[in-house]
Amino acid sequence: MDFGSLETVVANSAFIAARASFDASSGPASRDRKYLARLKLPPLSKCGALQASLDLGFESVCSEQPIGKRLFQQFLQAHEQHVPALELWRDIEVYHTAGDDLRPQKAQTIWAEYLDPQAKLFCGFLDKEMVAQVREGLAAAGDGLFQPLLQATMAHLSQAPFQQYLDSLYFQRFLQWKWLEAQPVGEDWFLDFRVLGRGGFGEVSACQMKATGKMYACKKLNKKRLKKRKGYKVGRWGIPGRG
């Protein structure tokens, strides 16, 4: 009997079974309760001390960190007076990622919904001269058309709305997530299946996170080989000296 082939069949079967559990929205059978319990948000009493160690500036909390941005936007959505600024923020971000053929239409929509004084979501906090400049550039719909308005909107949100956010339960939830984020996650959290590929410095394996049942590709590096071949000097694009 070819035991090498048998091991491959077993590994493939386990991998297919794990994939099936993931494709079925990671049912309870694919989750380890012990590890899943570690992903629960802590009580608020555990998180108060974090405020002294975190960067609680507006840019850091509400823009650079996805979970902070999401919770801040949820806070704005829950307060009617902040909804116009929130929706303008979101639509300008959509505009920035839209294709050139769609931008003229999206630019007109932004004008009609937020910059027209008769609009339901009119953003009256914006400077009139700045809005007038945007109106002149609507036909061209260039890359930076709404950038000044976005900066003004963020400056507006960084004042009273942000201070209100810091006193809200949404910010407390942010602290809970930051506490959870700081908890260590080791190799024992993952279950290895089959090797997907090998390279000069290691191998990539299929693994499953025990807590959630989700599948990942895990890259394992051989430190001795990496040091011997000076792989630490190779950047992510394979060019020495570039990170």
Coordinates of N, CA, C and O in Angstrom, one line a residue, residues 20-99:
A20 N -16.6 22.3 3.1 CA -18.1 22.1 3.1 C -18.7 22.8 4.3 O -19.7 23.5 4.2
S21 N -18.1 22.7 5.5 CA -18.6 23.3 6.6 C -18.6 24.8 6.5 O -19.4 25.6 7.0
F22 N -17.5 25.3 5.9 CA -17.4 26.8 5.7 C -18.4 27.3 4.7 O -19.1 28.3 4.9
D23 N -18.6 26.5 3.5 CA -19.5 26.9 2.5 C -20.9 26.9 3.0 O -21.8 27.6 2.5
A24 N -21.2 26.1 4.1 CA -22.5 26.1 4.7 C -22.6 27.1 5.9 O -23.3 26.8 6.8
S25 N -21.9 28.2 5.7 CA -21.9 29.2 6.7 C -21.4 28.8 8.1 O -21.8 29.3 9.1
S26 N -20.4 27.9 8.1 CA -19.7 27.5 9.3 C -20.7 27.1 10.4 O -20.8 27.8 11.4
G27 N -21.3 26.0 10.2 CA -22.3 25.5 11.2 C -21.6 25.2 12.5 O -20.4 25.1 12.6
P28 N -22.4 25.0 13.6 CA -21.9 24.8 14.9 C -20.9 23.6 15.0 O -19.9 23.6 15.8
A29 N -21.0 22.6 14.2 CA -20.2 21.4 14.2 C -18.7 21.8 13.9 O -17.8 21.1 14.2
S30 N -18.5 22.9 13.1 CA -17.1 23.2 12.7 C -16.5 24.2 13.7 O -15.4 24.7 13.4
R31 N -17.1 24.6 14.8 CA -16.6 25.5 15.7 C -16.3 24.9 17.0 O -17.0 24.0 17.5
D32 N -15.2 25.4 17.6 CA -14.8 24.9 18.9 C -15.3 25.9 20.0 O -15.0 27.1 20.0
R33 N -16.2 25.4 20.9 CA -16.8 26.3 21.8 C -15.8 27.0 22.7 O -16.0 28.2 23.1
K34 N -14.8 26.3 23.1 CA -13.8 27.0 24.0 C -13.1 28.2 23.3 O -13.0 29.2 24.0
Y35 N -12.8 28.0 22.1 CA -12.1 29.1 21.4 C -13.2 30.2 21.0 O -12.8 31.4 21.0
L36 N -14.4 29.8 20.6 CA -15.4 30.7 20.3 C -15.7 31.6 21.5 O -16.0 32.8 21.3
A37 N -15.7 31.1 22.7 CA -16.0 31.9 23.9 C -14.9 33.0 24.1 O -15.2 34.0 24.7
R38 N -13.7 32.8 23.6 CA -12.6 33.8 23.7 C -12.9 35.0 22.8 O -12.2 36.0 23.0
L39 N -13.8 34.8 21.9 CA -14.0 35.9 20.9 C -15.2 36.8 21.4 O -15.5 37.8 20.7
K40 N -15.7 36.6 22.6 CA -16.8 37.4 23.1 C -16.3 38.7 23.6 O -15.2 38.8 24.2
L41 N -17.0 39.8 23.4 CA -16.6 41.1 23.8 C -16.7 41.1 25.4 O -17.5 40.5 26.0
P42 N -15.7 41.8 26.0 CA -15.6 41.8 27.4 C -16.6 42.8 28.0 O -17.2 43.6 27.3
P43 N -16.8 42.7 29.3 CA -17.7 43.7 30.0 C -17.0 45.1 29.9 O -15.8 45.2 29.9
L44 N -17.8 46.1 29.9 CA -17.3 47.5 29.8 C -16.3 47.8 30.9 O -15.4 48.6 30.7
S45 N -16.5 47.2 32.1 CA -15.6 47.5 33.2 C -14.1 47.1 32.9 O -13.2 47.7 33.6
K46 N -13.9 46.2 32.0 CA -12.5 45.8 31.6 C -11.8 46.8 30.7 O -10.6 46.7 30.5
C47 N -12.6 47.7 30.1 CA -12.1 48.5 29.0 C -11.7 49.9 29.3 O -11.1 50.6 28.5
G48 N -12.1 50.4 30.5 CA -11.9 51.8 30.8 C -10.4 52.2 30.8 O -10.1 53.3 30.3
A49 N -9.5 51.3 31.2 CA -8.1 51.6 31.2 C -7.5 51.8 29.9 O -6.4 52.4 29.7
L50 N -8.1 51.3 28.8 CA -7.6 51.4 27.5 C -7.5 52.8 27.0 O -6.6 53.1 26.1
Q51 N -8.3 53.7 27.5 CA -8.3 55.1 27.0 C -7.0 55.8 27.2 O -6.7 56.7 26.4
A52 N -6.3 55.4 28.2 CA -5.0 56.0 28.5 C -3.9 55.5 27.5 O -2.9 56.2 27.3
S53 N -4.1 54.4 26.9 CA -3.0 53.8 26.0 C -3.3 53.9 24.5 O -2.5 53.6 23.7
L54 N -4.5 54.4 24.1 CA -4.9 54.4 22.7 C -4.8 55.9 22.2 O -4.9 56.8 22.9
D55 N -4.6 55.9 20.9 CA -4.6 57.2 20.2 C -6.1 57.5 19.9 O -6.7 56.9 19.0
L56 N -6.7 58.4 20.6 CA -8.1 58.7 20.5 C -8.4 60.0 19.7 O -9.4 60.6 19.8
G57 N -7.5 60.3 18.8 CA -7.7 61.4 17.8 C -8.7 61.0 16.8 O -8.9 59.8 16.5
F58 N -9.4 62.0 16.3 CA -10.5 61.7 15.3 C -10.0 60.9 14.1 O -10.7 60.0 13.7
E59 N -8.9 61.3 13.5 CA -8.4 60.6 12.4 C -8.1 59.2 12.6 O -8.5 58.3 11.8
S60 N -7.5 58.9 13.8 CA -7.2 57.5 14.1 C -8.4 56.7 14.4 O -8.6 55.6 13.8
V61 N -9.3 57.2 15.2 CA -10.5 56.4 15.6 C -11.5 56.2 14.5 O -12.1 55.2 14.3
C62 N -11.8 57.3 13.8 CA -12.9 57.3 12.9 C -12.6 57.2 11.4 O -13.5 57.1 10.6
S63 N -11.3 57.2 11.1 CA -11.0 57.1 9.6 C -10.0 56.0 9.4 O -10.2 55.2 8.4
E64 N -8.9 55.9 10.2 CA -7.9 54.9 9.9 C -8.3 53.5 10.3 O -7.8 52.5 9.7
Q65 N -9.1 53.3 11.3 CA -9.5 52.0 11.8 C -10.9 51.6 11.3 O -11.8 52.3 11.7
P66 N -11.0 50.5 10.6 CA -12.3 50.1 10.0 C -13.4 49.9 11.1 O -14.5 50.4 10.9
I67 N -13.1 49.3 12.2 CA -14.1 49.1 13.2 C -14.5 50.5 13.9 O -15.7 50.7 14.2
G68 N -13.5 51.4 14.0 CA -13.8 52.7 14.6 C -14.7 53.5 13.6 O -15.6 54.2 14.0
K69 N -14.3 53.4 12.3 CA -15.1 54.1 11.3 C -16.5 53.6 11.2 O -17.5 54.4 11.2
R70 N -16.7 52.3 11.3 CA -18.0 51.7 11.2 C -18.9 52.1 12.4 O -20.0 52.5 12.2
L71 N -18.3 52.1 13.6 CA -19.1 52.4 14.8 C -19.4 53.9 14.8 O -20.5 54.3 15.2
F72 N -18.5 54.7 14.3 CA -18.8 56.2 14.3 C -19.9 56.5 13.3 O -20.8 57.3 13.6
Q73 N -19.9 55.8 12.2 CA -20.9 56.0 11.2 C -22.3 55.5 11.7 O -23.3 56.1 11.4
Q74 N -22.3 54.4 12.5 CA -23.5 53.9 13.1 C -24.0 55.0 14.1 O -25.2 55.2 14.2
F75 N -23.1 55.6 14.8 CA -23.5 56.7 15.8 C -24.2 57.8 15.0 O -25.2 58.3 15.4
L76 N -23.5 58.2 13.9 CA -24.1 59.4 13.1 C -25.4 59.0 12.6 O -26.4 59.8 12.5
Q77 N -25.6 57.7 12.1 CA -26.9 57.3 11.5 C -28.0 57.4 12.6 O -29.2 57.6 12.2
A78 N -27.6 57.2 13.8 CA -28.6 57.2 14.9 C -29.1 58.6 15.3 O -30.0 58.7 16.1
H79 N -28.4 59.6 14.8 CA -28.7 61.0 15.2 C -29.1 61.8 14.0 O -28.2 62.0 13.1
E80 N -30.3 62.1 13.8 CA -30.8 62.7 12.6 C -30.1 64.0 12.2 O -29.9 64.2 11.0
Q81 N -29.6 64.8 13.1 CA -28.9 66.0 12.7 C -27.5 65.7 12.1 O -27.0 66.6 11.4
H82 N -27.0 64.5 12.2 CA -25.7 64.2 11.6 C -25.8 63.4 10.3 O -24.8 63.1 9.7
V83 N -27.0 63.0 10.0 CA -27.2 62.1 8.8 C -26.8 62.8 7.5 O -26.1 62.1 6.7
P84 N -27.1 64.1 7.3 CA -26.6 64.7 6.0 C -25.1 64.6 5.8 O -24.7 64.2 4.7
A85 N -24.4 64.9 6.8 CA -22.9 64.8 6.7 C -22.4 63.4 6.5 O -21.5 63.1 5.7
L86 N -23.1 62.5 7.2 CA -22.7 61.0 7.0 C -23.0 60.6 5.6 O -22.1 60.0 5.0
E87 N -24.1 60.9 5.1 CA -24.5 60.4 3.7 C -23.6 61.1 2.7 O -23.2 60.4 1.7
L88 N -23.2 62.4 2.9 CA -22.3 63.0 1.9 C -21.0 62.4 2.0 O -20.4 62.1 0.9
W89 N -20.5 62.1 3.2 CA -19.2 61.4 3.3 C -19.2 60.0 2.6 O -18.3 59.8 1.8
R90 N -20.2 59.3 2.7 CA -20.3 58.0 2.1 C -20.4 58.1 0.6 O -19.7 57.4 -0.2
D91 N -21.2 59.0 0.1 CA -21.4 59.2 -1.4 C -20.1 59.7 -2.1 O -19.8 59.4 -3.2
I92 N -19.4 60.6 -1.4 CA -18.1 61.1 -1.9 C -17.1 59.9 -2.1 O -16.4 59.8 -3.0
E93 N -17.1 59.0 -1.1 CA -16.2 57.9 -1.1 C -16.6 57.0 -2.3 O -15.7 56.4 -3.0
V94 N -17.9 56.8 -2.5 CA -18.4 56.0 -3.7 C -18.0 56.7 -5.0 O -17.5 56.0 -5.9
Y95 N -18.1 58.0 -5.0 CA -17.7 58.8 -6.2 C -16.2 58.6 -6.5 O -15.9 58.4 -7.7
H96 N -15.4 58.6 -5.5 CA -13.9 58.4 -5.7 C -13.6 57.1 -6.3 O -12.5 56.9 -6.9
T97 N -14.4 56.1 -6.1 CA -14.1 54.7 -6.6 C -14.9 54.3 -7.8 O -14.7 53.2 -8.4
A98 N -15.7 55.2 -8.3 CA -16.6 55.0 -9.4 C -15.8 55.1 -10.7 O -14.8 55.8 -10.8
G99 N -16.2 54.4 -11.8 CA -15.6 54.5 -13.1 C -15.8 55.9 -13.7 O -16.8 56.6 -13.4

